[in-house]
Amino acid sequence: MYLKTLIDIKLKTTESEVQFYLKKLFPINRSLTGNGNRETLAILEEITPLNIIEYPTGKVVYDWEIPKEWNIRDAWIKNAKGEKVIDFVNSNLHVVGYSTPINAKLKGSVLKKNLHYLTDQPDLIPYKTSYYNENWGFCLTYEAYKELFNDEETYEVFIDSELKSGSLSLADCVLKGEKKDEYIFSTYFCHPSLANDNLSGTLMNAFLLRELKGRKLKNTYRFVFAPETIGVIAYCAAHEKEMHQIQGGYVLTCLAGQGRYGYKNSFAKNHIIDKIARQTLKEKQTDFIAYPFVPQGSDERQYSSPGFRIPIGSVHKDKYHEYPYYHTSGDDLAFVTASAFMQTLEIYLDIIEKLENNTCFFSLNPHCEPRLGKRDLYPSIGRRTMYTYHEETIEHPVYLDELDIIMWLLFYADGENSLIDIAEKHNFHFSQLHEVLTKLVSKGLVVLK
Ligand code: ZN
């Protein structure tokens, strides 16, 4: 089959490199703030340089303020025999994020109020946080809870953490293009050892940025790495003017799992970012699930709020809330694969190719059809066309021969129809439309808008 991408990109990213960084970043204890976040950004900077920003505790950002900085050194629970029954060293999911320090002996009947587990997934540790209510807690499997805890025994509980004035760390990088049009690629990195949600998104944003660096770009691309919610709120507050320049974008999250692809539409549903993402998933022959926009979700909550109204979509491979390991210890490096990651990287790169090359165009012979033969665009011997159009039976985009595409492009050459609109409407491959359009420009038949 005739398959072609818009340009033949030689990827800088390799599967083994993805594997290496997944392993390196997975064990780090990340949260809204803290040294684990700085360490994460420092590792991402090994991939590609970033602009690191720190916002101090207490800084007011719209209706919120930057919280205290949280750091944790150690945490465990010992039973009456002095044996550690939970140890933070084994999994940073064992401690509720933002837990306050504690060093106390507590009876099981009291301690159990601060223990969290999943009775319906008894072998998994849940991921819990208590960002805005000072509290402490431990998370464990229900199996461990049943085996190791009882109401009568006295346990020694120790959390060596610190909540104090500090700062919230995030990073961005803006790649300037020739045009004013700007798109945002945003990800969050506040989750500890959870691979799909959202180490996959964090790492993807870094590799995508590196792939684009050094390329001559038409659009401007803004890459943001921030803790979810408060980080993006702080970023928007500090970049309000810049935010108003942004046409649309994507939140990179949950994109390298083992299930089906999905696309969460922006609130606009048929914005260029939606059309391009859906078309790309179709062209890649992914049997994807279309998720409607809902105001719950990730950082589209901030970018798409009334003051900004930036359409934001997300390509998923196992969307948050949709896979059983979501926010549990099951979302680990066995669930996320480097090959799925590479597949999604290619999808996002293809999306960017389309953002770069989508255009409307005008015919220079708008009154009746131009004569193609004298421009070597029409076969000298009449042909037998084999194409029939039954749109309802088409599952994947179709490739046409050049003459068919010429006819369609000339039909649509009124400055009102963009390549992505034509591709979507007729289920054609964008790359092929673009290739033929380039030829029509060189033959002096059309001009780009
Ligand atoms: Zn999450």
PDB file of N, CA, C and O in Angstrom, residues 241-306:
ATOM      1  N   LYS A 241      -0.744  37.245  29.105  1.00  0.00           N
ATOM      2  CA  LYS A 241      -0.697  37.878  27.782  1.00  0.00           C
ATOM      3  C   LYS A 241      -0.338  36.835  26.714  1.00  0.00           C
ATOM      4  O   LYS A 241      -0.978  36.751  25.662  1.00  0.00           O
ATOM      5  N   GLU A 242       0.665  36.029  27.011  1.00  0.00           N
ATOM      6  CA  GLU A 242       1.114  35.003  26.056  1.00  0.00           C
ATOM      7  C   GLU A 242       0.008  33.978  25.787  1.00  0.00           C
ATOM      8  O   GLU A 242      -0.151  33.499  24.669  1.00  0.00           O
ATOM      9  N   MET A 243      -0.745  33.650  26.830  1.00  0.00           N
ATOM     10  CA  MET A 243      -1.812  32.647  26.681  1.00  0.00           C
ATOM     11  C   MET A 243      -2.842  33.085  25.639  1.00  0.00           C
ATOM     12  O   MET A 243      -3.415  32.269  24.940  1.00  0.00           O
ATOM     13  N   HIS A 244      -3.069  34.404  25.562  1.00  0.00           N
ATOM     14  CA  HIS A 244      -4.072  34.899  24.619  1.00  0.00           C
ATOM     15  C   HIS A 244      -3.626  34.780  23.166  1.00  0.00           C
ATOM     16  O   HIS A 244      -4.435  34.943  22.257  1.00  0.00           O
ATOM     17  N   GLN A 245      -2.359  34.472  22.932  1.00  0.00           N
ATOM     18  CA  GLN A 245      -1.866  34.298  21.556  1.00  0.00           C
ATOM     19  C   GLN A 245      -2.067  32.857  21.072  1.00  0.00           C
ATOM     20  O   GLN A 245      -1.831  32.549  19.907  1.00  0.00           O
ATOM     21  N   ILE A 246      -2.405  31.963  22.004  1.00  0.00           N
ATOM     22  CA  ILE A 246      -2.397  30.527  21.664  1.00  0.00           C
ATOM     23  C   ILE A 246      -3.692  30.113  20.962  1.00  0.00           C
ATOM     24  O   ILE A 246      -4.787  30.425  21.421  1.00  0.00           O
ATOM     25  N   GLN A 247      -3.531  29.434  19.843  1.00  0.00           N
ATOM     26  CA  GLN A 247      -4.704  28.995  19.057  1.00  0.00           C
ATOM     27  C   GLN A 247      -5.346  27.738  19.648  1.00  0.00           C
ATOM     28  O   GLN A 247      -6.544  27.545  19.558  1.00  0.00           O
ATOM     29  N   GLY A 248      -4.510  26.836  20.143  1.00  0.00           N
ATOM     30  CA  GLY A 248      -5.021  25.565  20.641  1.00  0.00           C
ATOM     31  C   GLY A 248      -3.845  24.708  21.084  1.00  0.00           C
ATOM     32  O   GLY A 248      -2.696  25.166  21.075  1.00  0.00           O
ATOM     33  N   GLY A 249      -4.139  23.498  21.489  1.00  0.00           N
ATOM     34  CA  GLY A 249      -3.027  22.648  21.901  1.00  0.00           C
ATOM     35  C   GLY A 249      -3.499  21.321  22.448  1.00  0.00           C
ATOM     36  O   GLY A 249      -4.661  20.922  22.280  1.00  0.00           O
ATOM     37  N   TYR A 250      -2.564  20.671  23.107  1.00  0.00           N
ATOM     38  CA  TYR A 250      -2.814  19.321  23.615  1.00  0.00           C
ATOM     39  C   TYR A 250      -2.246  19.201  25.027  1.00  0.00           C
ATOM     40  O   TYR A 250      -1.200  19.768  25.326  1.00  0.00           O
ATOM     41  N   VAL A 251      -2.954  18.429  25.858  1.00  0.00           N
ATOM     42  CA  VAL A 251      -2.387  18.009  27.137  1.00  0.00           C
ATOM     43  C   VAL A 251      -1.881  16.592  26.940  1.00  0.00           C
ATOM     44  O   VAL A 251      -2.644  15.706  26.515  1.00  0.00           O
ATOM     45  N   LEU A 252      -0.601  16.397  27.198  1.00  0.00           N
ATOM     46  CA  LEU A 252       0.004  15.078  26.988  1.00  0.00           C
ATOM     47  C   LEU A 252      -0.095  14.278  28.271  1.00  0.00           C
ATOM     48  O   LEU A 252       0.565  14.593  29.264  1.00  0.00           O
ATOM     49  N   THR A 253      -0.925  13.282  28.260  1.00  0.00           N
ATOM     50  CA  THR A 253      -1.135  12.449  29.443  1.00  0.00           C
ATOM     51  C   THR A 253      -1.643  11.072  29.032  1.00  0.00           C
ATOM     52  O   THR A 253      -2.396  10.956  28.064  1.00  0.00           O
ATOM     53  N   CYS A 254      -1.220  10.058  29.766  1.00  0.00           N
ATOM     54  CA  CYS A 254      -1.728   8.694  29.586  1.00  0.00           C
ATOM     55  C   CYS A 254      -1.661   8.280  28.115  1.00  0.00           C
ATOM     56  O   CYS A 254      -2.696   8.197  27.448  1.00  0.00           O
ATOM     57  N   LEU A 255      -0.465   8.008  27.617  1.00  0.00           N
ATOM     58  CA  LEU A 255      -0.366   7.767  26.182  1.00  0.00           C
ATOM     59  C   LEU A 255       0.537   6.606  25.776  1.00  0.00           C
ATOM     60  O   LEU A 255       0.936   6.510  24.622  1.00  0.00           O
ATOM     61  N   ALA A 256       0.825   5.710  26.689  1.00  0.00           N
ATOM     62  CA  ALA A 256       1.667   4.580  26.288  1.00  0.00           C
ATOM     63  C   ALA A 256       1.254   3.282  26.973  1.00  0.00           C
ATOM     64  O   ALA A 256       2.077   2.421  27.265  1.00  0.00           O
ATOM     65  N   GLY A 257      -0.044   3.132  27.229  1.00  0.00           N
ATOM     66  CA  GLY A 257      -0.535   1.911  27.871  1.00  0.00           C
ATOM     67  C   GLY A 257      -0.737   0.777  26.874  1.00  0.00           C
ATOM     68  O   GLY A 257      -0.261   0.845  25.739  1.00  0.00           O
ATOM     69  N   GLN A 258      -1.466  -0.240  27.310  1.00  0.00           N
ATOM     70  CA  GLN A 258      -1.595  -1.430  26.462  1.00  0.00           C
ATOM     71  C   GLN A 258      -2.952  -1.548  25.769  1.00  0.00           C
ATOM     72  O   GLN A 258      -3.194  -2.468  25.009  1.00  0.00           O
ATOM     73  N   GLY A 259      -3.841  -0.611  26.054  1.00  0.00           N
ATOM     74  CA  GLY A 259      -5.186  -0.703  25.483  1.00  0.00           C
ATOM     75  C   GLY A 259      -5.319   0.085  24.197  1.00  0.00           C
ATOM     76  O   GLY A 259      -4.338   0.361  23.508  1.00  0.00           O
ATOM     77  N   ARG A 260      -6.559   0.475  23.893  1.00  0.00           N
ATOM     78  CA  ARG A 260      -6.846   1.176  22.634  1.00  0.00           C
ATOM     79  C   ARG A 260      -6.469   2.647  22.706  1.00  0.00           C
ATOM     80  O   ARG A 260      -6.438   3.236  23.785  1.00  0.00           O
ATOM     81  N   TYR A 261      -6.241   3.209  21.526  1.00  0.00           N
ATOM     82  CA  TYR A 261      -6.060   4.648  21.459  1.00  0.00           C
ATOM     83  C   TYR A 261      -7.390   5.343  21.707  1.00  0.00           C
ATOM     84  O   TYR A 261      -8.458   4.762  21.492  1.00  0.00           O
ATOM     85  N   GLY A 262      -7.306   6.595  22.148  1.00  0.00           N
ATOM     86  CA  GLY A 262      -8.488   7.415  22.325  1.00  0.00           C
ATOM     87  C   GLY A 262      -8.135   8.851  22.020  1.00  0.00           C
ATOM     88  O   GLY A 262      -6.959   9.223  22.030  1.00  0.00           O
ATOM     89  N   TYR A 263      -9.148   9.646  21.734  1.00  0.00           N
ATOM     90  CA  TYR A 263      -8.912  11.076  21.590  1.00  0.00           C
ATOM     91  C   TYR A 263      -9.992  11.823  22.354  1.00  0.00           C
ATOM     92  O   TYR A 263     -11.187  11.637  22.094  1.00  0.00           O
ATOM     93  N   LYS A 264      -9.576  12.632  23.305  1.00  0.00           N
ATOM     94  CA  LYS A 264     -10.535  13.480  24.012  1.00  0.00           C
ATOM     95  C   LYS A 264     -10.632  14.804  23.271  1.00  0.00           C
ATOM     96  O   LYS A 264      -9.652  15.541  23.163  1.00  0.00           O
ATOM     97  N   ASN A 265     -11.809  15.083  22.737  1.00  0.00           N
ATOM     98  CA  ASN A 265     -12.025  16.300  21.968  1.00  0.00           C
ATOM     99  C   ASN A 265     -11.926  17.538  22.840  1.00  0.00           C
ATOM    100  O   ASN A 265     -12.212  17.498  24.038  1.00  0.00           O
ATOM    101  N   SER A 266     -11.583  18.643  22.192  1.00  0.00           N
ATOM    102  CA  SER A 266     -11.610  19.929  22.892  1.00  0.00           C
ATOM    103  C   SER A 266     -13.070  20.364  23.017  1.00  0.00           C
ATOM    104  O   SER A 266     -13.956  19.786  22.382  1.00  0.00           O
ATOM    105  N   PHE A 267     -13.308  21.428  23.792  1.00  0.00           N
ATOM    106  CA  PHE A 267     -14.688  21.928  23.917  1.00  0.00           C
ATOM    107  C   PHE A 267     -15.230  22.376  22.557  1.00  0.00           C
ATOM    108  O   PHE A 267     -16.427  22.357  22.311  1.00  0.00           O
ATOM    109  N   ALA A 268     -14.311  22.780  21.670  1.00  0.00           N
ATOM    110  CA  ALA A 268     -14.757  23.280  20.357  1.00  0.00           C
ATOM    111  C   ALA A 268     -15.132  22.124  19.421  1.00  0.00           C
ATOM    112  O   ALA A 268     -15.802  22.339  18.413  1.00  0.00           O
ATOM    113  N   LYS A 269     -14.680  20.953  19.718  1.00  0.00           N
ATOM    114  CA  LYS A 269     -14.964  19.698  19.001  1.00  0.00           C
ATOM    115  C   LYS A 269     -14.418  19.665  17.575  1.00  0.00           C
ATOM    116  O   LYS A 269     -13.834  18.667  17.181  1.00  0.00           O
ATOM    117  N   ASN A 270     -14.643  20.724  16.797  1.00  0.00           N
ATOM    118  CA  ASN A 270     -14.162  20.698  15.415  1.00  0.00           C
ATOM    119  C   ASN A 270     -13.128  21.772  15.143  1.00  0.00           C
ATOM    120  O   ASN A 270     -13.009  22.279  14.037  1.00  0.00           O
ATOM    121  N   HIS A 271     -12.380  22.100  16.177  1.00  0.00           N
ATOM    122  CA  HIS A 271     -11.252  23.007  16.003  1.00  0.00           C
ATOM    123  C   HIS A 271     -10.184  22.268  15.186  1.00  0.00           C
ATOM    124  O   HIS A 271     -10.163  21.041  15.151  1.00  0.00           O
ATOM    125  N   ILE A 272      -9.287  23.031  14.588  1.00  0.00           N
ATOM    126  CA  ILE A 272      -8.223  22.400  13.791  1.00  0.00           C
ATOM    127  C   ILE A 272      -7.454  21.352  14.602  1.00  0.00           C
ATOM    128  O   ILE A 272      -7.094  20.292  14.073  1.00  0.00           O
ATOM    129  N   ILE A 273      -7.246  21.595  15.897  1.00  0.00           N
ATOM    130  CA  ILE A 273      -6.481  20.613  16.694  1.00  0.00           C
ATOM    131  C   ILE A 273      -7.261  19.302  16.821  1.00  0.00           C
ATOM    132  O   ILE A 273      -6.662  18.228  16.883  1.00  0.00           O
ATOM    133  N   ASP A 274      -8.586  19.380  16.834  1.00  0.00           N
ATOM    134  CA  ASP A 274      -9.400  18.159  16.905  1.00  0.00           C
ATOM    135  C   ASP A 274      -9.385  17.423  15.569  1.00  0.00           C
ATOM    136  O   ASP A 274      -9.194  16.210  15.516  1.00  0.00           O
ATOM    137  N   LYS A 275      -9.604  18.186  14.501  1.00  0.00           N
ATOM    138  CA  LYS A 275      -9.661  17.558  13.177  1.00  0.00           C
ATOM    139  C   LYS A 275      -8.336  16.864  12.869  1.00  0.00           C
ATOM    140  O   LYS A 275      -8.316  15.742  12.354  1.00  0.00           O
ATOM    141  N   ILE A 276      -7.250  17.553  13.177  1.00  0.00           N
ATOM    142  CA  ILE A 276      -5.928  16.998  12.861  1.00  0.00           C
ATOM    143  C   ILE A 276      -5.639  15.749  13.692  1.00  0.00           C
ATOM    144  O   ILE A 276      -5.127  14.754  13.173  1.00  0.00           O
ATOM    145  N   ALA A 277      -5.980  15.786  14.961  1.00  0.00           N
ATOM    146  CA  ALA A 277      -5.711  14.619  15.808  1.00  0.00           C
ATOM    147  C   ALA A 277      -6.541  13.418  15.351  1.00  0.00           C
ATOM    148  O   ALA A 277      -6.032  12.300  15.213  1.00  0.00           O
ATOM    149  N   ARG A 278      -7.822  13.647  15.078  1.00  0.00           N
ATOM    150  CA  ARG A 278      -8.687  12.530  14.663  1.00  0.00           C
ATOM    151  C   ARG A 278      -8.235  11.975  13.317  1.00  0.00           C
ATOM    152  O   ARG A 278      -8.177  10.757  13.113  1.00  0.00           O
ATOM    153  N   GLN A 279      -7.895  12.881  12.397  1.00  0.00           N
ATOM    154  CA  GLN A 279      -7.462  12.438  11.073  1.00  0.00           C
ATOM    155  C   GLN A 279      -6.168  11.610  11.183  1.00  0.00           C
ATOM    156  O   GLN A 279      -6.018  10.587  10.529  1.00  0.00           O
ATOM    157  N   THR A 280      -5.268  12.057  12.038  1.00  0.00           N
ATOM    158  CA  THR A 280      -3.994  11.341  12.196  1.00  0.00           C
ATOM    159  C   THR A 280      -4.229   9.945  12.766  1.00  0.00           C
ATOM    160  O   THR A 280      -3.655   8.967  12.290  1.00  0.00           O
ATOM    161  N   LEU A 281      -5.095   9.859  13.763  1.00  0.00           N
ATOM    162  CA  LEU A 281      -5.391   8.546  14.342  1.00  0.00           C
ATOM    163  C   LEU A 281      -6.044   7.633  13.305  1.00  0.00           C
ATOM    164  O   LEU A 281      -5.779   6.427  13.265  1.00  0.00           O
ATOM    165  N   LYS A 282      -6.882   8.213  12.456  1.00  0.00           N
ATOM    166  CA  LYS A 282      -7.506   7.415  11.383  1.00  0.00           C
ATOM    167  C   LYS A 282      -6.468   6.952  10.376  1.00  0.00           C
ATOM    168  O   LYS A 282      -6.446   5.796   9.971  1.00  0.00           O
ATOM    169  N   GLU A 283      -5.598   7.884   9.978  1.00  0.00           N
ATOM    170  CA  GLU A 283      -4.573   7.529   8.980  1.00  0.00           C
ATOM    171  C   GLU A 283      -3.623   6.453   9.502  1.00  0.00           C
ATOM    172  O   GLU A 283      -3.104   5.656   8.743  1.00  0.00           O
ATOM    173  N   LYS A 284      -3.384   6.475  10.810  1.00  0.00           N
ATOM    174  CA  LYS A 284      -2.497   5.457  11.405  1.00  0.00           C
ATOM    175  C   LYS A 284      -3.253   4.149  11.631  1.00  0.00           C
ATOM    176  O   LYS A 284      -2.732   3.219  12.252  1.00  0.00           O
ATOM    177  N   GLN A 285      -4.505   4.143  11.205  1.00  0.00           N
ATOM    178  CA  GLN A 285      -5.349   2.954  11.314  1.00  0.00           C
ATOM    179  C   GLN A 285      -5.511   2.473  12.748  1.00  0.00           C
ATOM    180  O   GLN A 285      -5.521   1.285  13.033  1.00  0.00           O
ATOM    181  N   THR A 286      -5.598   3.423  13.660  1.00  0.00           N
ATOM    182  CA  THR A 286      -5.873   3.047  15.044  1.00  0.00           C
ATOM    183  C   THR A 286      -7.389   3.043  15.220  1.00  0.00           C
ATOM    184  O   THR A 286      -8.077   3.952  14.768  1.00  0.00           O
ATOM    185  N   ASP A 287      -7.830   2.028  15.874  1.00  0.00           N
ATOM    186  CA  ASP A 287      -9.260   1.884  16.126  1.00  0.00           C
ATOM    187  C   ASP A 287      -9.554   2.684  17.397  1.00  0.00           C
ATOM    188  O   ASP A 287      -9.690   2.136  18.476  1.00  0.00           O
ATOM    189  N   PHE A 288      -9.592   4.021  17.267  1.00  0.00           N
ATOM    190  CA  PHE A 288      -9.585   4.837  18.489  1.00  0.00           C
ATOM    191  C   PHE A 288     -10.988   5.147  19.025  1.00  0.00           C
ATOM    192  O   PHE A 288     -11.962   5.161  18.288  1.00  0.00           O
ATOM    193  N   ILE A 289     -11.017   5.399  20.324  1.00  0.00           N
ATOM    194  CA  ILE A 289     -12.263   5.752  21.005  1.00  0.00           C
ATOM    195  C   ILE A 289     -12.342   7.279  21.010  1.00  0.00           C
ATOM    196  O   ILE A 289     -11.368   7.943  21.374  1.00  0.00           O
ATOM    197  N   ALA A 290     -13.484   7.822  20.594  1.00  0.00           N
ATOM    198  CA  ALA A 290     -13.653   9.280  20.629  1.00  0.00           C
ATOM    199  C   ALA A 290     -14.300   9.658  21.948  1.00  0.00           C
ATOM    200  O   ALA A 290     -15.412   9.214  22.247  1.00  0.00           O
ATOM    201  N   TYR A 291     -13.577  10.430  22.757  1.00  0.00           N
ATOM    202  CA  TYR A 291     -14.133  10.890  24.034  1.00  0.00           C
ATOM    203  C   TYR A 291     -14.643  12.311  23.857  1.00  0.00           C
ATOM    204  O   TYR A 291     -13.934  13.161  23.322  1.00  0.00           O
ATOM    205  N   PRO A 292     -15.863  12.594  24.309  1.00  0.00           N
ATOM    206  CA  PRO A 292     -16.364  13.969  24.199  1.00  0.00           C
ATOM    207  C   PRO A 292     -15.655  14.870  25.206  1.00  0.00           C
ATOM    208  O   PRO A 292     -15.091  14.388  26.190  1.00  0.00           O
ATOM    209  N   PHE A 293     -15.726  16.162  24.962  1.00  0.00           N
ATOM    210  CA  PHE A 293     -15.200  17.096  25.960  1.00  0.00           C
ATOM    211  C   PHE A 293     -16.087  17.065  27.193  1.00  0.00           C
ATOM    212  O   PHE A 293     -17.309  17.078  27.086  1.00  0.00           O
ATOM    213  N   VAL A 294     -15.455  16.990  28.344  1.00  0.00           N
ATOM    214  CA  VAL A 294     -16.162  17.209  29.613  1.00  0.00           C
ATOM    215  C   VAL A 294     -15.224  18.091  30.437  1.00  0.00           C
ATOM    216  O   VAL A 294     -14.005  18.002  30.277  1.00  0.00           O
ATOM    217  N   PRO A 295     -15.791  18.965  31.279  1.00  0.00           N
ATOM    218  CA  PRO A 295     -14.894  19.886  31.981  1.00  0.00           C
ATOM    219  C   PRO A 295     -14.010  19.210  33.019  1.00  0.00           C
ATOM    220  O   PRO A 295     -13.013  19.777  33.439  1.00  0.00           O
ATOM    221  N   GLN A 296     -14.338  17.981  33.453  1.00  0.00           N
ATOM    222  CA  GLN A 296     -13.396  17.244  34.289  1.00  0.00           C
ATOM    223  C   GLN A 296     -12.283  16.767  33.371  1.00  0.00           C
ATOM    224  O   GLN A 296     -12.494  16.618  32.179  1.00  0.00           O
ATOM    225  N   GLY A 297     -11.165  16.467  33.939  1.00  0.00           N
ATOM    226  CA  GLY A 297     -10.071  15.991  33.104  1.00  0.00           C
ATOM    227  C   GLY A 297      -8.776  16.526  33.644  1.00  0.00           C
ATOM    228  O   GLY A 297      -8.593  16.593  34.856  1.00  0.00           O
ATOM    229  N   SER A 298      -7.913  16.945  32.746  1.00  0.00           N
ATOM    230  CA  SER A 298      -6.601  17.399  33.196  1.00  0.00           C
ATOM    231  C   SER A 298      -6.497  18.924  33.060  1.00  0.00           C
ATOM    232  O   SER A 298      -7.450  19.645  33.366  1.00  0.00           O
ATOM    233  N   ASP A 299      -5.390  19.410  32.549  1.00  0.00           N
ATOM    234  CA  ASP A 299      -5.166  20.858  32.570  1.00  0.00           C
ATOM    235  C   ASP A 299      -5.919  21.636  31.502  1.00  0.00           C
ATOM    236  O   ASP A 299      -5.810  22.862  31.449  1.00  0.00           O
ATOM    237  N   GLU A 300      -6.728  20.941  30.692  1.00  0.00           N
ATOM    238  CA  GLU A 300      -7.658  21.684  29.833  1.00  0.00           C
ATOM    239  C   GLU A 300      -8.623  22.489  30.713  1.00  0.00           C
ATOM    240  O   GLU A 300      -9.193  23.485  30.268  1.00  0.00           O
ATOM    241  N   ARG A 301      -8.787  22.071  31.956  1.00  0.00           N
ATOM    242  CA  ARG A 301      -9.646  22.815  32.891  1.00  0.00           C
ATOM    243  C   ARG A 301      -9.163  24.268  33.033  1.00  0.00           C
ATOM    244  O   ARG A 301      -9.959  25.170  33.210  1.00  0.00           O
ATOM    245  N   GLN A 302      -7.863  24.464  32.992  1.00  0.00           N
ATOM    246  CA  GLN A 302      -7.317  25.823  33.130  1.00  0.00           C
ATOM    247  C   GLN A 302      -7.267  26.519  31.769  1.00  0.00           C
ATOM    248  O   GLN A 302      -7.748  27.626  31.598  1.00  0.00           O
ATOM    249  N   TYR A 303      -6.677  25.836  30.776  1.00  0.00           N
ATOM    250  CA  TYR A 303      -6.467  26.477  29.470  1.00  0.00           C
ATOM    251  C   TYR A 303      -7.791  26.824  28.781  1.00  0.00           C
ATOM    252  O   TYR A 303      -7.865  27.780  28.023  1.00  0.00           O
ATOM    253  N   SER A 304      -8.822  26.011  29.020  1.00  0.00           N
ATOM    254  CA  SER A 304     -10.096  26.229  28.328  1.00  0.00           C
ATOM    255  C   SER A 304     -11.096  27.020  29.165  1.00  0.00           C
ATOM    256  O   SER A 304     -12.243  27.181  28.759  1.00  0.00           O
ATOM    257  N   SER A 305     -10.667  27.522  30.327  1.00  0.00           N
ATOM    258  CA  SER A 305     -11.570  28.282  31.200  1.00  0.00           C
ATOM    259  C   SER A 305     -12.011  29.567  30.489  1.00  0.00           C
ATOM    260  O   SER A 305     -11.376  29.978  29.513  1.00  0.00           O
ATOM    261  N   PRO A 306     -13.115  30.208  30.959  1.00  0.00           N
ATOM    262  CA  PRO A 306     -13.669  31.351  30.202  1.00  0.00           C
ATOM    263  C   PRO A 306     -12.659  32.448  29.876  1.00  0.00           C
ATOM    264  O   PRO A 306     -12.739  33.070  28.814  1.00  0.00           O
TER     265      PRO A 306
END
